[in-house]
PDB file of C-alpha atoms in Angstrom:
ATOM      1  CA  ALA V  99       0.000   0.000   0.000  1.00 73.00           C
ATOM      2  CA  GLN V 100       1.131   3.519  -0.701  1.00 78.00           C
ATOM      3  CA  SER V 101       2.220   5.824   2.100  1.00 88.00           C
ATOM      4  CA  VAL V 102       3.296   9.426   2.474  1.00 94.00           C
ATOM      5  CA  THR V 103       5.750  10.841   4.999  1.00 96.00           C
ATOM      6  CA  GLN V 104       6.106  14.481   5.943  1.00 97.00           C
ATOM      7  CA  PRO V 105       9.071  14.493   8.322  1.00 97.00           C
ATOM      8  CA  ASP V 106       8.569  18.022   9.622  1.00 96.00           C
ATOM      9  CA  ILE V 107       5.618  18.511  11.947  1.00 96.00           C
ATOM     10  CA  HIS V 108       6.204  22.229  12.431  1.00 97.00           C
ATOM     11  CA  ILE V 109       8.358  24.748  10.559  1.00 97.00           C
ATOM     12  CA  THR V 110       8.900  28.423  11.354  1.00 97.00           C
ATOM     13  CA  VAL V 111      10.305  30.833   8.768  1.00 97.00           C
ATOM     14  CA  SER V 112      10.658  34.582   8.600  1.00 97.00           C
ATOM     15  CA  GLU V 113       8.587  36.515   6.107  1.00 97.00           C
ATOM     16  CA  GLY V 114      10.559  36.913   2.896  1.00 97.00           C
ATOM     17  CA  ALA V 115      12.677  33.817   3.528  1.00 98.00           C
ATOM     18  CA  SER V 116      12.610  30.786   1.273  1.00 97.00           C
ATOM     19  CA  LEU V 117      10.654  27.678   2.169  1.00 97.00           C
ATOM     20  CA  GLU V 118      10.962  23.976   1.488  1.00 98.00           C
ATOM     21  CA  LEU V 119       8.500  21.418   2.856  1.00 98.00           C
ATOM     22  CA  ARG V 120       9.518  17.795   2.541  1.00 98.00           C
ATOM     23  CA  CYS V 121       7.392  14.913   1.312  1.00 97.00           C
ATOM     24  CA  ASN V 122       8.434  11.322   0.704  1.00 96.00           C
ATOM     25  CA  TYR V 123       6.196   8.620  -0.720  1.00 92.00           C
ATOM     26  CA  SER V 124       6.334   4.887  -0.849  1.00 88.00           C
ATOM     27  CA  TYR V 125       4.965   3.159  -3.922  1.00 78.00           C
ATOM     28  CA  GLY V 126       6.351   0.817  -6.555  1.00 67.00           C
ATOM     29  CA  ALA V 127       5.285   2.798  -9.607  1.00 72.00           C
ATOM     30  CA  THR V 128       4.949   6.502 -10.359  1.00 71.00           C
ATOM     31  CA  PRO V 129       2.166   7.875  -8.198  1.00 83.00           C
ATOM     32  CA  TYR V 130      -0.044  10.892  -8.705  1.00 88.00           C
ATOM     33  CA  LEU V 131       1.151  13.505  -6.200  1.00 92.00           C
ATOM     34  CA  PHE V 132      -0.562  16.542  -4.747  1.00 95.00           C
ATOM     35  CA  TRP V 133       0.076  19.340  -2.300  1.00 97.00           C
ATOM     36  CA  TYR V 134      -2.869  20.864  -0.443  1.00 97.00           C
ATOM     37  CA  VAL V 135      -2.974  23.790   1.978  1.00 98.00           C
ATOM     38  CA  GLN V 136      -5.450  24.220   4.810  1.00 97.00           C
ATOM     39  CA  SER V 137      -5.916  27.496   6.630  1.00 94.00           C
ATOM     40  CA  PRO V 138      -7.564  27.450  10.075  1.00 88.00           C
ATOM     41  CA  GLY V 139     -11.278  26.727   9.821  1.00 83.00           C
ATOM     42  CA  GLN V 140     -11.073  26.105   6.100  1.00 88.00           C
ATOM     43  CA  GLY V 141     -11.136  23.159   3.765  1.00 92.00           C
ATOM     44  CA  LEU V 142      -8.211  21.964   1.687  1.00 95.00           C
ATOM     45  CA  GLN V 143      -7.077  23.971  -1.307  1.00 95.00           C
ATOM     46  CA  LEU V 144      -5.089  22.326  -4.091  1.00 95.00           C
ATOM     47  CA  LEU V 145      -1.706  24.007  -4.574  1.00 97.00           C
ATOM     48  CA  LEU V 146      -0.307  21.827  -7.336  1.00 95.00           C
ATOM     49  CA  LYS V 147      -0.234  18.323  -8.769  1.00 93.00           C
ATOM     50  CA  TYR V 148       2.161  16.001 -10.556  1.00 91.00           C
ATOM     51  CA  PHE V 149       1.065  13.279 -12.937  1.00 84.00           C
ATOM     52  CA  SER V 150       3.874  12.883 -15.466  1.00 81.00           C
ATOM     53  CA  GLY V 151       6.210  14.850 -17.683  1.00 82.00           C
ATOM     54  CA  ASP V 152       8.203  17.806 -16.404  1.00 85.00           C
ATOM     55  CA  THR V 153       9.351  17.013 -12.882  1.00 90.00           C
ATOM     56  CA  LEU V 154       9.190  20.645 -11.778  1.00 95.00           C
ATOM     57  CA  VAL V 155       5.579  21.734 -11.448  1.00 95.00           C
ATOM     58  CA  GLN V 156       4.250  25.194 -10.811  1.00 96.00           C
ATOM     59  CA  GLY V 157       1.256  25.843  -8.636  1.00 96.00           C
ATOM     60  CA  ILE V 158      -0.815  28.665  -7.277  1.00 96.00           C
ATOM     61  CA  LYS V 159       0.367  31.364  -4.867  1.00 95.00           C
ATOM     62  CA  GLY V 160       3.959  31.149  -6.126  1.00 97.00           C
ATOM     63  CA  PHE V 161       4.543  27.566  -4.988  1.00 98.00           C
ATOM     64  CA  GLU V 162       6.428  24.933  -6.943  1.00 98.00           C
ATOM     65  CA  ALA V 163       7.327  21.306  -6.315  1.00 98.00           C
ATOM     66  CA  GLU V 164       9.921  18.967  -7.754  1.00 96.00           C
ATOM     67  CA  PHE V 165       9.357  15.247  -8.277  1.00 94.00           C
ATOM     68  CA  LYS V 166      12.515  13.206  -7.736  1.00 93.00           C
ATOM     69  CA  ARG V 167      11.962   9.549  -8.529  1.00 90.00           C
ATOM     70  CA  SER V 168      15.404   8.486  -7.244  1.00 90.00           C
ATOM     71  CA  GLN V 169      14.600   9.950  -3.816  1.00 93.00           C
ATOM     72  CA  SER V 170      10.861   9.177  -3.815  1.00 92.00           C
ATOM     73  CA  SER V 171      10.322  12.802  -2.943  1.00 94.00           C
ATOM     74  CA  PHE V 172       7.991  15.604  -3.920  1.00 96.00           C
ATOM     75  CA  ASN V 173       9.164  18.640  -1.964  1.00 98.00           C
ATOM     76  CA  LEU V 174       7.248  21.907  -1.987  1.00 98.00           C
ATOM     77  CA  ARG V 175       9.148  25.180  -2.344  1.00 98.00           C
ATOM     78  CA  LYS V 176       8.516  28.902  -2.348  1.00 98.00           C
ATOM     79  CA  PRO V 177      11.279  31.472  -2.858  1.00 97.00           C
ATOM     80  CA  SER V 178       9.781  34.153  -0.599  1.00 97.00           C
ATOM     81  CA  VAL V 179       7.194  33.391   2.058  1.00 98.00           C
ATOM     82  CA  HIS V 180       4.381  35.796   2.912  1.00 97.00           C
ATOM     83  CA  TRP V 181       2.691  36.002   6.312  1.00 96.00           C
ATOM     84  CA  SER V 182      -0.535  34.760   4.688  1.00 95.00           C
ATOM     85  CA  ASP V 183       1.181  31.457   3.851  1.00 97.00           C
ATOM     86  CA  ALA V 184       0.927  30.390   7.493  1.00 97.00           C
ATOM     87  CA  ALA V 185      -1.223  27.246   7.370  1.00 97.00           C
ATOM     88  CA  GLU V 186      -1.150  23.446   7.430  1.00 98.00           C
ATOM     89  CA  TYR V 187       0.313  21.799   4.348  1.00 98.00           C
ATOM     90  CA  PHE V 188      -0.551  18.260   3.286  1.00 98.00           C
ATOM     91  CA  CYS V 189       1.194  16.104   0.731  1.00 97.00           C
ATOM     92  CA  ALA V 190      -1.046  13.411  -0.774  1.00 94.00           C
ATOM     93  CA  VAL V 191      -0.756  10.514  -3.200  1.00 91.00           C
ATOM     94  CA  LYS V 192      -3.139   8.574  -5.421  1.00 84.00           C
ATOM     95  CA  THR V 193      -2.046   5.511  -7.336  1.00 69.00           C
ATOM     96  CA  GLY V 194      -3.361   3.998 -10.537  1.00 56.00           C
ATOM     97  CA  THR V 195      -7.108   3.962 -10.825  1.00 52.00           C
ATOM     98  CA  ALA V 196      -7.722   4.076  -7.082  1.00 52.00           C
ATOM     99  CA  SER V 197      -9.761   7.057  -6.031  1.00 69.00           C
ATOM    100  CA  LYS V 198      -8.469   7.110  -2.472  1.00 80.00           C
ATOM    101  CA  LEU V 199      -6.153   9.929  -1.477  1.00 87.00           C
ATOM    102  CA  THR V 200      -3.507   9.028   1.066  1.00 89.00           C
ATOM    103  CA  PHE V 201      -2.391  12.055   3.049  1.00 94.00           C
ATOM    104  CA  GLY V 202       0.788  12.718   4.925  1.00 96.00           C
ATOM    105  CA  THR V 203       0.516  13.841   8.533  1.00 96.00           C
ATOM    106  CA  GLY V 204       0.906  17.482   7.551  1.00 97.00           C
ATOM    107  CA  THR V 205       3.404  20.262   8.240  1.00 98.00           C
ATOM    108  CA  ARG V 206       2.305  23.345  10.126  1.00 97.00           C
ATOM    109  CA  LEU V 207       3.982  26.474   8.780  1.00 98.00           C
ATOM    110  CA  GLN V 208       4.408  29.473  11.022  1.00 97.00           C
ATOM    111  CA  VAL V 209       5.626  32.757   9.530  1.00 97.00           C
ATOM    112  CA  THR V 210       7.275  35.357  11.710  1.00 96.00           C
ATOM    113  CA  LEU V 211       7.289  39.030  10.767  1.00 91.00           C
TER     114      LEU V 211
ATOM    115  CA  ASP Y  34     -14.302  30.895  -2.955  1.00 51.00           C
ATOM    116  CA  THR Y  35     -14.754  27.139  -2.845  1.00 62.00           C
ATOM    117  CA  GLU Y  36     -16.736  25.407  -5.600  1.00 91.00           C
ATOM    118  CA  VAL Y  37     -17.901  22.712  -3.204  1.00 96.00           C
ATOM    119  CA  THR Y  38     -20.475  24.082  -0.788  1.00 96.00           C
ATOM    120  CA  GLN Y  39     -21.131  22.473   2.578  1.00 97.00           C
ATOM    121  CA  THR Y  40     -23.930  23.268   5.003  1.00 97.00           C
ATOM    122  CA  PRO Y  41     -24.157  23.911   7.835  1.00 97.00           C
ATOM    123  CA  LYS Y  42     -20.738  25.336   8.697  1.00 96.00           C
ATOM    124  CA  HIS Y  43     -21.186  24.461  12.353  1.00 97.00           C
ATOM    125  CA  LEU Y  44     -23.433  21.899  14.036  1.00 96.00           C
ATOM    126  CA  VAL Y  45     -23.913  21.049  17.684  1.00 96.00           C
ATOM    127  CA  MET Y  46     -26.042  18.029  18.469  1.00 93.00           C
ATOM    128  CA  GLY Y  47     -26.832  15.675  21.283  1.00 91.00           C
ATOM    129  CA  MET Y  48     -26.128  11.973  21.141  1.00 90.00           C
ATOM    130  CA  THR Y  49     -29.801  11.155  20.551  1.00 90.00           C
ATOM    131  CA  ASN Y  50     -30.379  13.682  17.773  1.00 90.00           C
ATOM    132  CA  LYS Y  51     -30.697  13.025  14.064  1.00 95.00           C
ATOM    133  CA  LYS Y  52     -29.147  15.551  11.721  1.00 96.00           C
ATOM    134  CA  SER Y  53     -27.790  15.718   8.190  1.00 97.00           C
ATOM    135  CA  LEU Y  54     -24.779  17.333   6.574  1.00 98.00           C
ATOM    136  CA  LYS Y  55     -25.148  18.547   3.017  1.00 98.00           C
ATOM    137  CA  CYS Y  56     -22.675  18.990   0.192  1.00 98.00           C
ATOM    138  CA  GLU Y  57     -23.274  20.459  -3.265  1.00 98.00           C
ATOM    139  CA  GLN Y  58     -21.101  20.931  -6.330  1.00 97.00           C
ATOM    140  CA  HIS Y  59     -21.928  22.181  -9.826  1.00 91.00           C
ATOM    141  CA  MET Y  60     -18.686  21.310 -11.587  1.00 91.00           C
ATOM    142  CA  GLY Y  61     -20.121  18.211 -13.230  1.00 89.00           C
ATOM    143  CA  HIS Y  62     -17.956  15.943 -11.103  1.00 90.00           C
ATOM    144  CA  ARG Y  63     -19.207  12.354 -10.867  1.00 89.00           C
ATOM    145  CA  ALA Y  64     -17.146  11.300  -7.853  1.00 90.00           C
ATOM    146  CA  MET Y  65     -17.938  12.655  -4.397  1.00 93.00           C
ATOM    147  CA  TYR Y  66     -16.302  11.951  -1.057  1.00 93.00           C
ATOM    148  CA  TRP Y  67     -16.795  12.321   2.673  1.00 96.00           C
ATOM    149  CA  TYR Y  68     -13.792  12.778   4.948  1.00 96.00           C
ATOM    150  CA  LYS Y  69     -13.483  13.118   8.709  1.00 97.00           C
ATOM    151  CA  GLN Y  70     -10.719  15.302  10.110  1.00 97.00           C
ATOM    152  CA  LYS Y  71      -9.752  15.480  13.768  1.00 96.00           C
ATOM    153  CA  ALA Y  72      -7.721  18.394  15.077  1.00 92.00           C
ATOM    154  CA  LYS Y  73      -4.075  18.434  13.960  1.00 90.00           C
ATOM    155  CA  LYS Y  74      -4.607  15.316  11.842  1.00 94.00           C
ATOM    156  CA  PRO Y  75      -4.961  14.703   8.099  1.00 95.00           C
ATOM    157  CA  PRO Y  76      -8.387  13.952   6.621  1.00 95.00           C
ATOM    158  CA  GLU Y  77      -9.525  10.331   6.804  1.00 94.00           C
ATOM    159  CA  LEU Y  78     -11.638   8.951   3.989  1.00 93.00           C
ATOM    160  CA  MET Y  79     -15.107   7.727   4.991  1.00 96.00           C
ATOM    161  CA  PHE Y  80     -17.096   7.177   1.785  1.00 94.00           C
ATOM    162  CA  VAL Y  81     -16.737   7.487  -1.967  1.00 92.00           C
ATOM    163  CA  TYR Y  82     -19.590   7.778  -4.474  1.00 92.00           C
ATOM    164  CA  SER Y  83     -18.990   7.158  -8.161  1.00 89.00           C
ATOM    165  CA  TYR Y  84     -21.831   7.933 -10.566  1.00 90.00           C
ATOM    166  CA  GLU Y  85     -24.168   8.283  -7.583  1.00 93.00           C
ATOM    167  CA  LYS Y  86     -23.377   4.798  -6.304  1.00 94.00           C
ATOM    168  CA  LEU Y  87     -21.445   3.986  -3.159  1.00 94.00           C
ATOM    169  CA  SER Y  88     -18.100   2.589  -4.250  1.00 90.00           C
ATOM    170  CA  ILE Y  89     -15.995   2.775  -1.084  1.00 89.00           C
ATOM    171  CA  ASN Y  90     -17.003   2.518   2.569  1.00 92.00           C
ATOM    172  CA  GLU Y  91     -13.969   2.658   4.829  1.00 92.00           C
ATOM    173  CA  SER Y  92     -15.607   0.531   7.544  1.00 92.00           C
ATOM    174  CA  VAL Y  93     -17.498   3.517   8.883  1.00 96.00           C
ATOM    175  CA  PRO Y  94     -19.945   2.869  11.775  1.00 96.00           C
ATOM    176  CA  SER Y  95     -23.590   2.626  10.745  1.00 96.00           C
ATOM    177  CA  ARG Y  96     -24.473   5.731  12.746  1.00 96.00           C
ATOM    178  CA  PHE Y  97     -23.104   7.556   9.674  1.00 97.00           C
ATOM    179  CA  SER Y  98     -25.311   7.028   6.623  1.00 97.00           C
ATOM    180  CA  PRO Y  99     -24.347   8.592   3.285  1.00 98.00           C
ATOM    181  CA  GLU Y 100     -26.736   9.407   0.484  1.00 97.00           C
ATOM    182  CA  CYS Y 101     -26.213  10.707  -3.036  1.00 97.00           C
ATOM    183  CA  PRO Y 102     -29.625  11.848  -4.386  1.00 95.00           C
ATOM    184  CA  ASN Y 103     -28.174  13.144  -7.669  1.00 94.00           C
ATOM    185  CA  SER Y 104     -24.884  13.966  -9.305  1.00 91.00           C
ATOM    186  CA  SER Y 105     -24.622  17.363  -7.574  1.00 96.00           C
ATOM    187  CA  LEU Y 106     -25.624  16.503  -4.035  1.00 97.00           C
ATOM    188  CA  LEU Y 107     -24.147  14.418  -1.262  1.00 98.00           C
ATOM    189  CA  ASN Y 108     -25.645  14.029   2.194  1.00 98.00           C
ATOM    190  CA  LEU Y 109     -24.350  12.498   5.382  1.00 98.00           C
ATOM    191  CA  HIS Y 110     -27.091  11.460   7.799  1.00 98.00           C
ATOM    192  CA  LEU Y 111     -26.106  11.335  11.451  1.00 97.00           C
ATOM    193  CA  HIS Y 112     -27.828   9.399  14.222  1.00 95.00           C
ATOM    194  CA  ALA Y 113     -26.826   8.411  17.738  1.00 94.00           C
ATOM    195  CA  LEU Y 114     -23.350   9.865  17.433  1.00 94.00           C
ATOM    196  CA  GLN Y 115     -20.713   9.635  20.131  1.00 95.00           C
ATOM    197  CA  PRO Y 116     -18.550  12.442  21.566  1.00 95.00           C
ATOM    198  CA  GLU Y 117     -15.543  11.032  19.708  1.00 96.00           C
ATOM    199  CA  ASP Y 118     -17.360  11.770  16.448  1.00 97.00           C
ATOM    200  CA  SER Y 119     -16.785  15.475  17.027  1.00 97.00           C
ATOM    201  CA  ALA Y 120     -14.623  16.592  14.101  1.00 97.00           C
ATOM    202  CA  LEU Y 121     -14.496  18.583  10.886  1.00 97.00           C
ATOM    203  CA  TYR Y 122     -16.379  16.754   8.128  1.00 98.00           C
ATOM    204  CA  LEU Y 123     -15.130  17.540   4.667  1.00 97.00           C
ATOM    205  CA  CYS Y 124     -16.815  16.892   1.363  1.00 97.00           C
ATOM    206  CA  ALA Y 125     -14.849  16.664  -1.872  1.00 94.00           C
ATOM    207  CA  SER Y 126     -15.559  16.008  -5.526  1.00 92.00           C
ATOM    208  CA  SER Y 127     -13.539  15.092  -8.580  1.00 89.00           C
ATOM    209  CA  PRO Y 128     -14.068  14.286 -12.233  1.00 86.00           C
ATOM    210  CA  LEU Y 129     -14.230  10.647 -13.181  1.00 79.00           C
ATOM    211  CA  SER Y 130     -12.397   9.292 -16.160  1.00 69.00           C
ATOM    212  CA  ILE Y 131     -10.835   6.051 -17.265  1.00 61.00           C
ATOM    213  CA  LEU Y 132      -7.640   7.222 -15.633  1.00 53.00           C
ATOM    214  CA  LEU Y 133      -9.089   7.976 -12.210  1.00 50.00           C
ATOM    215  CA  GLY Y 134      -5.777   8.624 -10.593  1.00 55.00           C
ATOM    216  CA  ASN Y 135      -4.950  11.868 -12.344  1.00 67.00           C
ATOM    217  CA  GLN Y 136      -7.947  13.899 -11.209  1.00 78.00           C
ATOM    218  CA  PRO Y 137      -7.473  16.086  -8.127  1.00 86.00           C
ATOM    219  CA  GLN Y 138     -10.182  16.338  -5.526  1.00 89.00           C
ATOM    220  CA  HIS Y 139     -11.785  19.692  -4.770  1.00 92.00           C
ATOM    221  CA  PHE Y 140     -12.725  20.219  -1.138  1.00 95.00           C
ATOM    222  CA  GLY Y 141     -15.412  22.209   0.589  1.00 96.00           C
ATOM    223  CA  ASP Y 142     -14.777  24.221   3.759  1.00 95.00           C
ATOM    224  CA  GLY Y 143     -16.312  21.543   5.927  1.00 96.00           C
ATOM    225  CA  THR Y 144     -18.871  21.251   8.689  1.00 97.00           C
ATOM    226  CA  ARG Y 145     -17.512  21.484  12.219  1.00 97.00           C
ATOM    227  CA  LEU Y 146     -19.520  19.001  14.251  1.00 97.00           C
ATOM    228  CA  SER Y 147     -19.670  18.950  18.032  1.00 96.00           C
ATOM    229  CA  ILE Y 148     -21.405  16.137  19.906  1.00 94.00           C
ATOM    230  CA  LEU Y 149     -22.567  16.941  23.409  1.00 91.00           C
TER     231      LEU Y 149
END
C-alpha cells in the first residue's frame, strides 16, 4: 500500500525567507502527487499536482514542487514566504485507478514578521 | 471561494439527535467523497460515491449514513453519534475518467460538528 511521509511537523520561517517542505512517498510505480494547503477553519485547497512529464511543477500562490523519482520525494518550495502562507500543508498521493487519497501527517507552517 | 459548498458550517447536536450534513457541487464531477478530520490530523476517507453509487465505505460505523440523491448533491445522515465523532467533516468532488488517478479532488470548507 502507498504511504506518504512528511518528516517536519512544524516549521517556522521569517517573512521573505525561502521555504521547502519535505514529502516522501512509498509506492512501486509513479504515483499521482498533490500538495494541499489548509488554513484554520477552512477546507483543503489544491496548490499543485504532478502526474507525469516535467518534474518541476508550478502551482498557485507562487509555490512549486519537484518530483525526484530516485529519492521518492515531492518537496514543496517557495522562494519568498508571505505572512498569509501560514497554514497546514498536506502532501497526498493517489495511485493507478484508485480514487483514495492518502495524506501525509501534515506540516504546520508558522511565519514570523 | 470554494466550488464545493457544505452546510451547515457548524453543528452542535446531542447523542440522541438526528441531523444531516449537506454537500453540493456544480462542476459536473461524478465522484464525491466524505472525509473526517480530527484536530491536527490529516483527513480520513469515509465514503466514496462514483456515478451516484457507493463505491468505497472505509468501515465507517452505521451511525453515519451517506446518500447521493443526484450527481450534484451528497448528504451524510447522522444518528446516535458519540462524543468522539466530534470533528471537521469535509466533502470533496472530482471528475471521473478512465484514468481515475490523475484527477485532483476539490474540497469544501467543511462542517464542524460537536457532539454533546
